[in-house]
Amino acid sequence: MARTRLSVRRLLAAGLAAAATAAVALVATAGPAAAATTPGIDVSRYQGSINWTSVRNAGIQFAFIKATEGTSYKDPNFNANYVNAYNAGVIRGAYHFARPNISAGSTQANYLASNGGAWSADSRTLPAALDLEGNPYSGGYCYGLSTTGMRNWVQDFLNTYRSRTGRYAVIYTTTSWWNQCTGSWSGPWGNHPLWIARWASSPGTLPAGAPFYSFWQYTSTGSVSGISGNVDRNYWNGDRSRLIALANNT
C-alpha cells in the first residue's frame, strides 16, 4: 500500500458475529470468481485526483483511504477522498501506515483517530485499518522489534483505537510478515477483521490462527474508471449487506 516501501506491502467474536456469519461460510482460499465477493480499492495521494462518481459507477463499492503514517504525516488527499467517496455512495474506511519503531502503538492510534480515522454509524464508514508490512525505511524488516515487542506494540494500538472509537480495527498484513514479525501470533483474530495482501489468484495460506479473511488485496496493478494509472484492487469476503453490517457494527 505505501508506495515508499521496497518489499511487498501492504469476525468470530460476539461483537462481529453478524459479519462473521456471512464471511466464515466462504472458503478462505477461493479465487475472485469463485466466491461471493464485493469489489473495492485502496488509495492514497499517489492516485492523484479521483472522480469518485466514476469509481462508484464502475462497480467499486468500498475503499480504504490512507489517512496517516507514524505520528506526523497525514495524506494530503485524505480529506477530499474521504468526503467525496462517501458522497458518491462508496463505503469508506481510513488506514494508518504503522511505524512501530518511532513511537508507541497508543500514540499512533490516537493520531489516526484524531486525523480522520474515527468512526460513525452511518452505513458508509468502516472501522479503520492498521497497515502492518515490511519496513520501507531504516531499522530492519520488523522495525527492530522482537516478536514480543511487536505483539505488545500492535496490542497497544488496537486497544487504544478501540477505546477511542468503540470498534475493532481491521489489520492489513501479509502472511509472511505477520508470522515472522509477530512470531505467528493468533491473538487478534478473534475480533479484528483480517485484510490479507497477496497479489495472486488466491489469498493462499493465511496468518497463523486466522480462520478466514475479511478483505483481500489481490493486485497492485488494477485499473478503475475515474482513477489515472494503477490502483490496488480488493475484495470483501461477502456481499454488500454484510459489509454495511460491519460498517454499522451490527
PDB file of C-alpha atoms in Angstrom:
ATOM      1  CA  MET A   1       0.000   0.000   0.000  1.00  0.00           C
ATOM      2  CA  ALA A   2       2.694   2.504   0.950  1.00  0.00           C
ATOM      3  CA  ARG A   3       4.460   3.357  -2.281  1.00  0.00           C
ATOM      4  CA  THR A   4       7.669   4.250  -0.378  1.00  0.00           C
ATOM      5  CA  ARG A   5       8.341   0.689   0.738  1.00  0.00           C
ATOM      6  CA  LEU A   6      10.663  -1.679  -1.062  1.00  0.00           C
ATOM      7  CA  SER A   7       9.151  -5.049  -0.102  1.00  0.00           C
ATOM      8  CA  VAL A   8       5.646  -6.432  -0.761  1.00  0.00           C
ATOM      9  CA  ARG A   9       3.328  -4.180   1.305  1.00  0.00           C
ATOM     10  CA  ARG A  10       0.812  -3.913   2.163  1.00  0.00           C
ATOM     11  CA  LEU A  11     -15.003 -11.843  12.520  1.00  0.00           C
ATOM     12  CA  LEU A  12     -15.712 -14.953  15.071  1.00  0.00           C
ATOM     13  CA  ALA A  13     -16.087 -12.972  18.339  1.00  0.00           C
ATOM     14  CA  ALA A  14     -19.513 -11.911  19.533  1.00  0.00           C
ATOM     15  CA  GLY A  15     -19.005  -8.284  18.664  1.00  0.00           C
ATOM     16  CA  LEU A  16     -18.650  -9.157  14.963  1.00  0.00           C
ATOM     17  CA  ALA A  17     -20.820 -12.247  14.880  1.00  0.00           C
ATOM     18  CA  ALA A  18     -23.190 -10.914  12.245  1.00  0.00           C
ATOM     19  CA  ALA A  19     -20.405 -10.144   9.784  1.00  0.00           C
ATOM     20  CA  ALA A  20     -18.634 -13.352  10.624  1.00  0.00           C
ATOM     21  CA  THR A  21     -21.694 -15.453   9.868  1.00  0.00           C
ATOM     22  CA  ALA A  22     -21.547 -14.401   6.238  1.00  0.00           C
ATOM     23  CA  ALA A  23     -17.781 -14.432   5.882  1.00  0.00           C
ATOM     24  CA  VAL A  24     -16.994 -17.704   7.594  1.00  0.00           C
ATOM     25  CA  ALA A  25     -19.272 -19.581   5.237  1.00  0.00           C
ATOM     26  CA  LEU A  26     -16.924 -18.738   2.368  1.00  0.00           C
ATOM     27  CA  VAL A  27     -13.855 -20.773   1.509  1.00  0.00           C
ATOM     28  CA  ALA A  28     -10.798 -18.782   2.581  1.00  0.00           C
ATOM     29  CA  THR A  29      -8.736 -19.796  -0.433  1.00  0.00           C
ATOM     30  CA  ALA A  30     -11.338 -19.228  -3.119  1.00  0.00           C
ATOM     31  CA  GLY A  31     -10.316 -17.106  -6.093  1.00  0.00           C
ATOM     32  CA  PRO A  32     -12.080 -13.883  -7.114  1.00  0.00           C
ATOM     33  CA  ALA A  33     -14.510 -15.629  -9.461  1.00  0.00           C
ATOM     34  CA  ALA A  34     -15.264 -18.480  -7.085  1.00  0.00           C
ATOM     35  CA  ALA A  35     -16.636 -16.654  -4.044  1.00  0.00           C
ATOM     36  CA  ALA A  36     -19.399 -14.182  -3.191  1.00  0.00           C
ATOM     37  CA  THR A  37     -17.184 -11.104  -3.176  1.00  0.00           C
ATOM     38  CA  THR A  38     -17.687  -7.350  -3.183  1.00  0.00           C
ATOM     39  CA  PRO A  39     -15.156  -5.228  -5.132  1.00  0.00           C
ATOM     40  CA  GLY A  40     -13.151  -2.406  -3.608  1.00  0.00           C
ATOM     41  CA  ILE A  41      -9.927  -0.430  -3.831  1.00  0.00           C
ATOM     42  CA  ASP A  42      -7.390   1.257  -1.581  1.00  0.00           C
ATOM     43  CA  VAL A  43      -5.872   4.619  -2.426  1.00  0.00           C
ATOM     44  CA  SER A  44      -3.507   7.324  -1.264  1.00  0.00           C
ATOM     45  CA  ARG A  45      -2.102  10.562  -2.679  1.00  0.00           C
ATOM     46  CA  TYR A  46      -0.325   8.532  -5.353  1.00  0.00           C
ATOM     47  CA  GLN A  47      -3.631   8.097  -7.222  1.00  0.00           C
ATOM     48  CA  GLY A  48      -3.931  11.879  -7.591  1.00  0.00           C
ATOM     49  CA  SER A  49      -7.343  13.447  -8.073  1.00  0.00           C
ATOM     50  CA  ILE A  50     -10.073  10.800  -8.132  1.00  0.00           C
ATOM     51  CA  ASN A  51     -13.516  11.023  -9.743  1.00  0.00           C
ATOM     52  CA  TRP A  52     -15.423   9.066  -7.113  1.00  0.00           C
ATOM     53  CA  THR A  53     -18.700   9.103  -9.044  1.00  0.00           C
ATOM     54  CA  SER A  54     -16.957   7.311 -11.909  1.00  0.00           C
ATOM     55  CA  VAL A  55     -15.377   4.900  -9.430  1.00  0.00           C
ATOM     56  CA  ARG A  56     -18.770   4.024  -7.956  1.00  0.00           C
ATOM     57  CA  ASN A  57     -20.364   3.727 -11.390  1.00  0.00           C
ATOM     58  CA  ALA A  58     -17.605   1.265 -12.312  1.00  0.00           C
ATOM     59  CA  GLY A  59     -18.920  -1.068  -9.594  1.00  0.00           C
ATOM     60  CA  ILE A  60     -16.490  -0.262  -6.775  1.00  0.00           C
ATOM     61  CA  GLN A  61     -18.381  -0.494  -3.511  1.00  0.00           C
ATOM     62  CA  PHE A  62     -15.746   0.241  -0.860  1.00  0.00           C
ATOM     63  CA  ALA A  63     -12.407   1.963  -0.474  1.00  0.00           C
ATOM     64  CA  PHE A  64      -9.735   2.138   2.187  1.00  0.00           C
ATOM     65  CA  ILE A  65      -8.111   5.565   2.043  1.00  0.00           C
ATOM     66  CA  LYS A  66      -4.732   6.439   3.510  1.00  0.00           C
ATOM     67  CA  ALA A  67      -5.117   8.853   6.396  1.00  0.00           C
ATOM     68  CA  THR A  68      -1.934   8.812   8.452  1.00  0.00           C
ATOM     69  CA  GLU A  69       1.556   7.413   8.903  1.00  0.00           C
ATOM     70  CA  GLY A  70       3.556   7.376  12.129  1.00  0.00           C
ATOM     71  CA  THR A  71       2.748  10.427  14.240  1.00  0.00           C
ATOM     72  CA  SER A  72       3.409  13.364  11.930  1.00  0.00           C
ATOM     73  CA  TYR A  73       2.146  12.549   8.433  1.00  0.00           C
ATOM     74  CA  LYS A  74      -1.392  12.970   7.132  1.00  0.00           C
ATOM     75  CA  ASP A  75      -2.064  12.128   3.495  1.00  0.00           C
ATOM     76  CA  PRO A  76      -2.751  15.440   1.702  1.00  0.00           C
ATOM     77  CA  ASN A  77      -5.577  13.905  -0.359  1.00  0.00           C
ATOM     78  CA  PHE A  78      -7.285  12.170   2.547  1.00  0.00           C
ATOM     79  CA  ASN A  79      -9.909  14.778   3.391  1.00  0.00           C
ATOM     80  CA  ALA A  80     -11.079  15.147  -0.208  1.00  0.00           C
ATOM     81  CA  ASN A  81     -11.048  11.398  -0.862  1.00  0.00           C
ATOM     82  CA  TYR A  82     -12.850  10.523   2.359  1.00  0.00           C
ATOM     83  CA  VAL A  83     -15.682  13.016   1.820  1.00  0.00           C
ATOM     84  CA  ASN A  84     -16.029  12.511  -1.927  1.00  0.00           C
ATOM     85  CA  ALA A  85     -16.075   8.716  -1.630  1.00  0.00           C
ATOM     86  CA  TYR A  86     -18.868   8.943   0.936  1.00  0.00           C
ATOM     87  CA  ASN A  87     -20.870  11.370  -1.211  1.00  0.00           C
ATOM     88  CA  ALA A  88     -20.554   9.031  -4.201  1.00  0.00           C
ATOM     89  CA  GLY A  89     -22.001   6.121  -2.220  1.00  0.00           C
ATOM     90  CA  VAL A  90     -18.720   4.295  -1.675  1.00  0.00           C
ATOM     91  CA  ILE A  91     -18.327   2.667   1.742  1.00  0.00           C
ATOM     92  CA  ARG A  92     -15.074   4.160   3.019  1.00  0.00           C
ATOM     93  CA  GLY A  93     -12.518   3.406   5.691  1.00  0.00           C
ATOM     94  CA  ALA A  94      -9.288   5.117   6.722  1.00  0.00           C
ATOM     95  CA  TYR A  95      -5.955   3.351   7.077  1.00  0.00           C
ATOM     96  CA  HIS A  96      -2.808   4.067   9.062  1.00  0.00           C
ATOM     97  CA  PHE A  97       0.677   3.032   7.927  1.00  0.00           C
ATOM     98  CA  ALA A  98       2.368   1.745  11.072  1.00  0.00           C
ATOM     99  CA  ARG A  99       5.850   2.902  12.121  1.00  0.00           C
ATOM    100  CA  PRO A 100       6.399   0.741  15.214  1.00  0.00           C
ATOM    101  CA  ASN A 101       9.981   1.899  15.783  1.00  0.00           C
ATOM    102  CA  ILE A 102       9.281   5.616  16.156  1.00  0.00           C
ATOM    103  CA  SER A 103       6.535   5.830  18.788  1.00  0.00           C
ATOM    104  CA  ALA A 104       4.158   3.742  20.898  1.00  0.00           C
ATOM    105  CA  GLY A 105       1.172   1.975  19.402  1.00  0.00           C
ATOM    106  CA  SER A 106      -1.147   4.056  21.568  1.00  0.00           C
ATOM    107  CA  THR A 107       0.399   7.268  20.258  1.00  0.00           C
ATOM    108  CA  GLN A 108      -0.142   6.266  16.644  1.00  0.00           C
ATOM    109  CA  ALA A 109      -3.680   5.026  17.280  1.00  0.00           C
ATOM    110  CA  ASN A 110      -4.575   8.355  18.842  1.00  0.00           C
ATOM    111  CA  TYR A 111      -3.011  10.191  15.910  1.00  0.00           C
ATOM    112  CA  LEU A 112      -5.124   8.166  13.485  1.00  0.00           C
ATOM    113  CA  ALA A 113      -8.338   8.633  15.462  1.00  0.00           C
ATOM    114  CA  SER A 114      -7.749  12.395  15.671  1.00  0.00           C
ATOM    115  CA  ASN A 115      -6.931  12.771  11.983  1.00  0.00           C
ATOM    116  CA  GLY A 116      -9.747  11.093  10.116  1.00  0.00           C
ATOM    117  CA  GLY A 117      -9.747   7.544  11.425  1.00  0.00           C
ATOM    118  CA  ALA A 118     -12.652   7.886  13.842  1.00  0.00           C
ATOM    119  CA  TRP A 119     -15.919   6.037  13.218  1.00  0.00           C
ATOM    120  CA  SER A 120     -19.630   6.786  12.914  1.00  0.00           C
ATOM    121  CA  ALA A 121     -22.633   4.512  12.362  1.00  0.00           C
ATOM    122  CA  ASP A 122     -23.711   5.982   9.029  1.00  0.00           C
ATOM    123  CA  SER A 123     -23.743   2.810   6.867  1.00  0.00           C
ATOM    124  CA  ARG A 124     -20.733   4.045   4.886  1.00  0.00           C
ATOM    125  CA  THR A 125     -17.845   4.207   7.386  1.00  0.00           C
ATOM    126  CA  LEU A 126     -15.733   1.140   8.170  1.00  0.00           C
ATOM    127  CA  PRO A 127     -13.502   0.771  11.213  1.00  0.00           C
ATOM    128  CA  ALA A 128     -10.027   1.976  10.291  1.00  0.00           C
ATOM    129  CA  ALA A 129      -7.261  -0.367   9.198  1.00  0.00           C
ATOM    130  CA  LEU A 130      -3.791  -0.783  10.696  1.00  0.00           C
ATOM    131  CA  ASP A 131      -1.313  -1.322   7.844  1.00  0.00           C
ATOM    132  CA  LEU A 132       1.480  -3.646   9.018  1.00  0.00           C
ATOM    133  CA  GLU A 133       4.143  -4.553   6.474  1.00  0.00           C
ATOM    134  CA  GLY A 134       7.870  -4.680   5.864  1.00  0.00           C
ATOM    135  CA  ASN A 135       9.676  -1.532   6.975  1.00  0.00           C
ATOM    136  CA  PRO A 136      10.487   0.652   3.917  1.00  0.00           C
ATOM    137  CA  TYR A 137      12.821   2.840   5.953  1.00  0.00           C
ATOM    138  CA  SER A 138      15.890   2.130   8.066  1.00  0.00           C
ATOM    139  CA  GLY A 139      15.542  -0.078  11.114  1.00  0.00           C
ATOM    140  CA  GLY A 140      15.021  -3.566   9.736  1.00  0.00           C
ATOM    141  CA  TYR A 141      12.170  -5.521   8.190  1.00  0.00           C
ATOM    142  CA  CYS A 142      10.409  -5.906  11.550  1.00  0.00           C
ATOM    143  CA  TYR A 143      11.266  -2.356  12.675  1.00  0.00           C
ATOM    144  CA  GLY A 144      13.948  -3.604  15.042  1.00  0.00           C
ATOM    145  CA  LEU A 145      11.390  -5.145  17.409  1.00  0.00           C
ATOM    146  CA  SER A 146      11.391  -8.641  18.826  1.00  0.00           C
ATOM    147  CA  THR A 147       8.287 -10.747  18.240  1.00  0.00           C
ATOM    148  CA  THR A 148       7.188  -9.961  21.812  1.00  0.00           C
ATOM    149  CA  GLY A 149       7.862  -6.281  21.286  1.00  0.00           C
ATOM    150  CA  MET A 150       5.841  -6.280  18.073  1.00  0.00           C
ATOM    151  CA  ARG A 151       2.919  -8.074  19.701  1.00  0.00           C
ATOM    152  CA  ASN A 152       2.922  -5.528  22.510  1.00  0.00           C
ATOM    153  CA  TRP A 153       3.054  -2.638  20.048  1.00  0.00           C
ATOM    154  CA  VAL A 154       0.179  -3.971  17.966  1.00  0.00           C
ATOM    155  CA  GLN A 155      -1.934  -4.729  21.038  1.00  0.00           C
ATOM    156  CA  ASP A 156      -1.303  -1.223  22.359  1.00  0.00           C
ATOM    157  CA  PHE A 157      -2.503   0.235  19.071  1.00  0.00           C
ATOM    158  CA  LEU A 158      -5.582  -1.994  18.886  1.00  0.00           C
ATOM    159  CA  ASN A 159      -6.594  -1.358  22.493  1.00  0.00           C
ATOM    160  CA  THR A 160      -6.247   2.401  22.107  1.00  0.00           C
ATOM    161  CA  TYR A 161      -8.151   2.520  18.830  1.00  0.00           C
ATOM    162  CA  ARG A 162     -11.000   0.532  20.371  1.00  0.00           C
ATOM    163  CA  SER A 163     -11.013   2.827  23.403  1.00  0.00           C
ATOM    164  CA  ARG A 164     -11.222   5.886  21.143  1.00  0.00           C
ATOM    165  CA  THR A 165     -13.816   4.596  18.662  1.00  0.00           C
ATOM    166  CA  GLY A 166     -15.580   1.585  20.164  1.00  0.00           C
ATOM    167  CA  ARG A 167     -14.514  -0.509  17.146  1.00  0.00           C
ATOM    168  CA  TYR A 168     -12.052  -3.312  16.469  1.00  0.00           C
ATOM    169  CA  ALA A 169      -9.576  -2.094  13.869  1.00  0.00           C
ATOM    170  CA  VAL A 170      -9.022  -4.021  10.654  1.00  0.00           C
ATOM    171  CA  ILE A 171      -5.485  -5.442  10.287  1.00  0.00           C
ATOM    172  CA  TYR A 172      -3.779  -5.303   6.880  1.00  0.00           C
ATOM    173  CA  THR A 173      -0.760  -7.562   6.506  1.00  0.00           C
ATOM    174  CA  THR A 174       0.914 -10.344   4.573  1.00  0.00           C
ATOM    175  CA  THR A 175       1.164 -13.850   5.940  1.00  0.00           C
ATOM    176  CA  SER A 176       4.967 -13.821   5.740  1.00  0.00           C
ATOM    177  CA  TRP A 177       5.362 -10.505   7.578  1.00  0.00           C
ATOM    178  CA  TRP A 178       2.854 -11.404  10.270  1.00  0.00           C
ATOM    179  CA  ASN A 179       4.276 -14.829  11.021  1.00  0.00           C
ATOM    180  CA  GLN A 180       7.869 -13.586  11.034  1.00  0.00           C
ATOM    181  CA  CYS A 181       7.465 -10.307  12.897  1.00  0.00           C
ATOM    182  CA  THR A 182       4.830 -11.346  15.460  1.00  0.00           C
ATOM    183  CA  GLY A 183       6.013 -14.932  15.865  1.00  0.00           C
ATOM    184  CA  SER A 184       2.832 -16.395  14.331  1.00  0.00           C
ATOM    185  CA  TRP A 185       0.650 -14.615  16.901  1.00  0.00           C
ATOM    186  CA  SER A 186      -3.023 -15.586  16.679  1.00  0.00           C
ATOM    187  CA  GLY A 187      -4.336 -13.263  19.390  1.00  0.00           C
ATOM    188  CA  PRO A 188      -6.134 -10.586  17.340  1.00  0.00           C
ATOM    189  CA  TRP A 189      -8.101 -12.821  15.006  1.00  0.00           C
ATOM    190  CA  GLY A 190     -10.981 -13.464  17.381  1.00  0.00           C
ATOM    191  CA  ASN A 191     -12.129  -9.844  16.960  1.00  0.00           C
ATOM    192  CA  HIS A 192     -10.142  -7.971  14.342  1.00  0.00           C
ATOM    193  CA  PRO A 193     -11.009  -8.418  10.648  1.00  0.00           C
ATOM    194  CA  LEU A 194      -8.082  -9.645   8.549  1.00  0.00           C
ATOM    195  CA  TRP A 195      -7.198  -7.758   5.385  1.00  0.00           C
ATOM    196  CA  ILE A 196      -4.774 -10.095   3.647  1.00  0.00           C
ATOM    197  CA  ALA A 197      -2.383  -8.823   0.980  1.00  0.00           C
ATOM    198  CA  ARG A 198      -1.447 -11.357  -1.686  1.00  0.00           C
ATOM    199  CA  TRP A 199      -1.127 -10.388  -5.324  1.00  0.00           C
ATOM    200  CA  ALA A 200      -2.157 -13.685  -6.847  1.00  0.00           C
ATOM    201  CA  SER A 201      -5.169 -15.713  -7.971  1.00  0.00           C
ATOM    202  CA  SER A 202      -5.972 -16.818  -4.411  1.00  0.00           C
ATOM    203  CA  PRO A 203      -5.358 -15.479  -0.890  1.00  0.00           C
ATOM    204  CA  GLY A 204      -3.172 -18.505  -0.137  1.00  0.00           C
ATOM    205  CA  THR A 205      -2.206 -19.510   3.387  1.00  0.00           C
ATOM    206  CA  LEU A 206      -3.487 -17.048   5.973  1.00  0.00           C
ATOM    207  CA  PRO A 207      -1.555 -15.747   9.010  1.00  0.00           C
ATOM    208  CA  ALA A 208      -1.274 -18.157  11.908  1.00  0.00           C
ATOM    209  CA  GLY A 209      -4.586 -18.689  13.665  1.00  0.00           C
ATOM    210  CA  ALA A 210      -6.715 -16.649  11.227  1.00  0.00           C
ATOM    211  CA  PRO A 211      -9.831 -18.705  10.388  1.00  0.00           C
ATOM    212  CA  PHE A 212     -10.739 -16.650   7.285  1.00  0.00           C
ATOM    213  CA  TYR A 213     -10.042 -13.311   5.643  1.00  0.00           C
ATOM    214  CA  SER A 214     -12.458 -10.388   5.579  1.00  0.00           C
ATOM    215  CA  PHE A 215     -10.699  -8.340   2.890  1.00  0.00           C
ATOM    216  CA  TRP A 216      -8.217  -9.458   0.239  1.00  0.00           C
ATOM    217  CA  GLN A 217      -5.897  -7.143  -1.704  1.00  0.00           C
ATOM    218  CA  TYR A 218      -5.276  -9.243  -4.793  1.00  0.00           C
ATOM    219  CA  THR A 219      -3.366  -6.866  -7.083  1.00  0.00           C
ATOM    220  CA  SER A 220      -1.430  -3.602  -7.021  1.00  0.00           C
ATOM    221  CA  THR A 221      -1.855  -3.000 -10.748  1.00  0.00           C
ATOM    222  CA  GLY A 222      -5.603  -2.780 -11.154  1.00  0.00           C
ATOM    223  CA  SER A 223      -7.453  -0.182 -13.165  1.00  0.00           C
ATOM    224  CA  VAL A 224     -10.720   1.601 -12.397  1.00  0.00           C
ATOM    225  CA  SER A 225     -12.629   4.287 -14.248  1.00  0.00           C
ATOM    226  CA  GLY A 226     -12.128   7.636 -12.503  1.00  0.00           C
ATOM    227  CA  ILE A 227      -8.525   6.878 -11.460  1.00  0.00           C
ATOM    228  CA  SER A 228      -5.471   7.525 -13.614  1.00  0.00           C
ATOM    229  CA  GLY A 229      -2.875   4.770 -13.522  1.00  0.00           C
ATOM    230  CA  ASN A 230      -2.661   1.672 -11.357  1.00  0.00           C
ATOM    231  CA  VAL A 231      -4.679   1.170  -8.215  1.00  0.00           C
ATOM    232  CA  ASP A 232      -4.815  -1.604  -5.617  1.00  0.00           C
ATOM    233  CA  ARG A 233      -7.863  -3.833  -6.063  1.00  0.00           C
ATOM    234  CA  ASN A 234      -9.566  -5.687  -3.212  1.00  0.00           C
ATOM    235  CA  TYR A 235     -12.471  -7.943  -2.374  1.00  0.00           C
ATOM    236  CA  TRP A 236     -14.677  -8.066   0.687  1.00  0.00           C
ATOM    237  CA  ASN A 237     -15.410 -11.687   1.572  1.00  0.00           C
ATOM    238  CA  GLY A 238     -19.202 -11.374   1.447  1.00  0.00           C
ATOM    239  CA  ASP A 239     -21.975  -9.310  -0.095  1.00  0.00           C
ATOM    240  CA  ARG A 240     -22.675  -5.597   0.305  1.00  0.00           C
ATOM    241  CA  SER A 241     -25.256  -6.142   3.045  1.00  0.00           C
ATOM    242  CA  ARG A 242     -22.638  -7.827   5.227  1.00  0.00           C
ATOM    243  CA  LEU A 243     -20.164  -5.038   4.504  1.00  0.00           C
ATOM    244  CA  ILE A 244     -22.746  -2.494   5.658  1.00  0.00           C
ATOM    245  CA  ALA A 245     -23.255  -4.632   8.772  1.00  0.00           C
ATOM    246  CA  LEU A 246     -19.537  -4.372   9.505  1.00  0.00           C
ATOM    247  CA  ALA A 247     -19.672  -0.630   8.901  1.00  0.00           C
ATOM    248  CA  ASN A 248     -22.556  -0.258  11.343  1.00  0.00           C
ATOM    249  CA  ASN A 249     -21.260  -2.797  13.889  1.00  0.00           C
ATOM    250  CA  THR A 250     -24.479  -4.800  13.684  1.00  0.00           C
TER     251      THR A 250
END
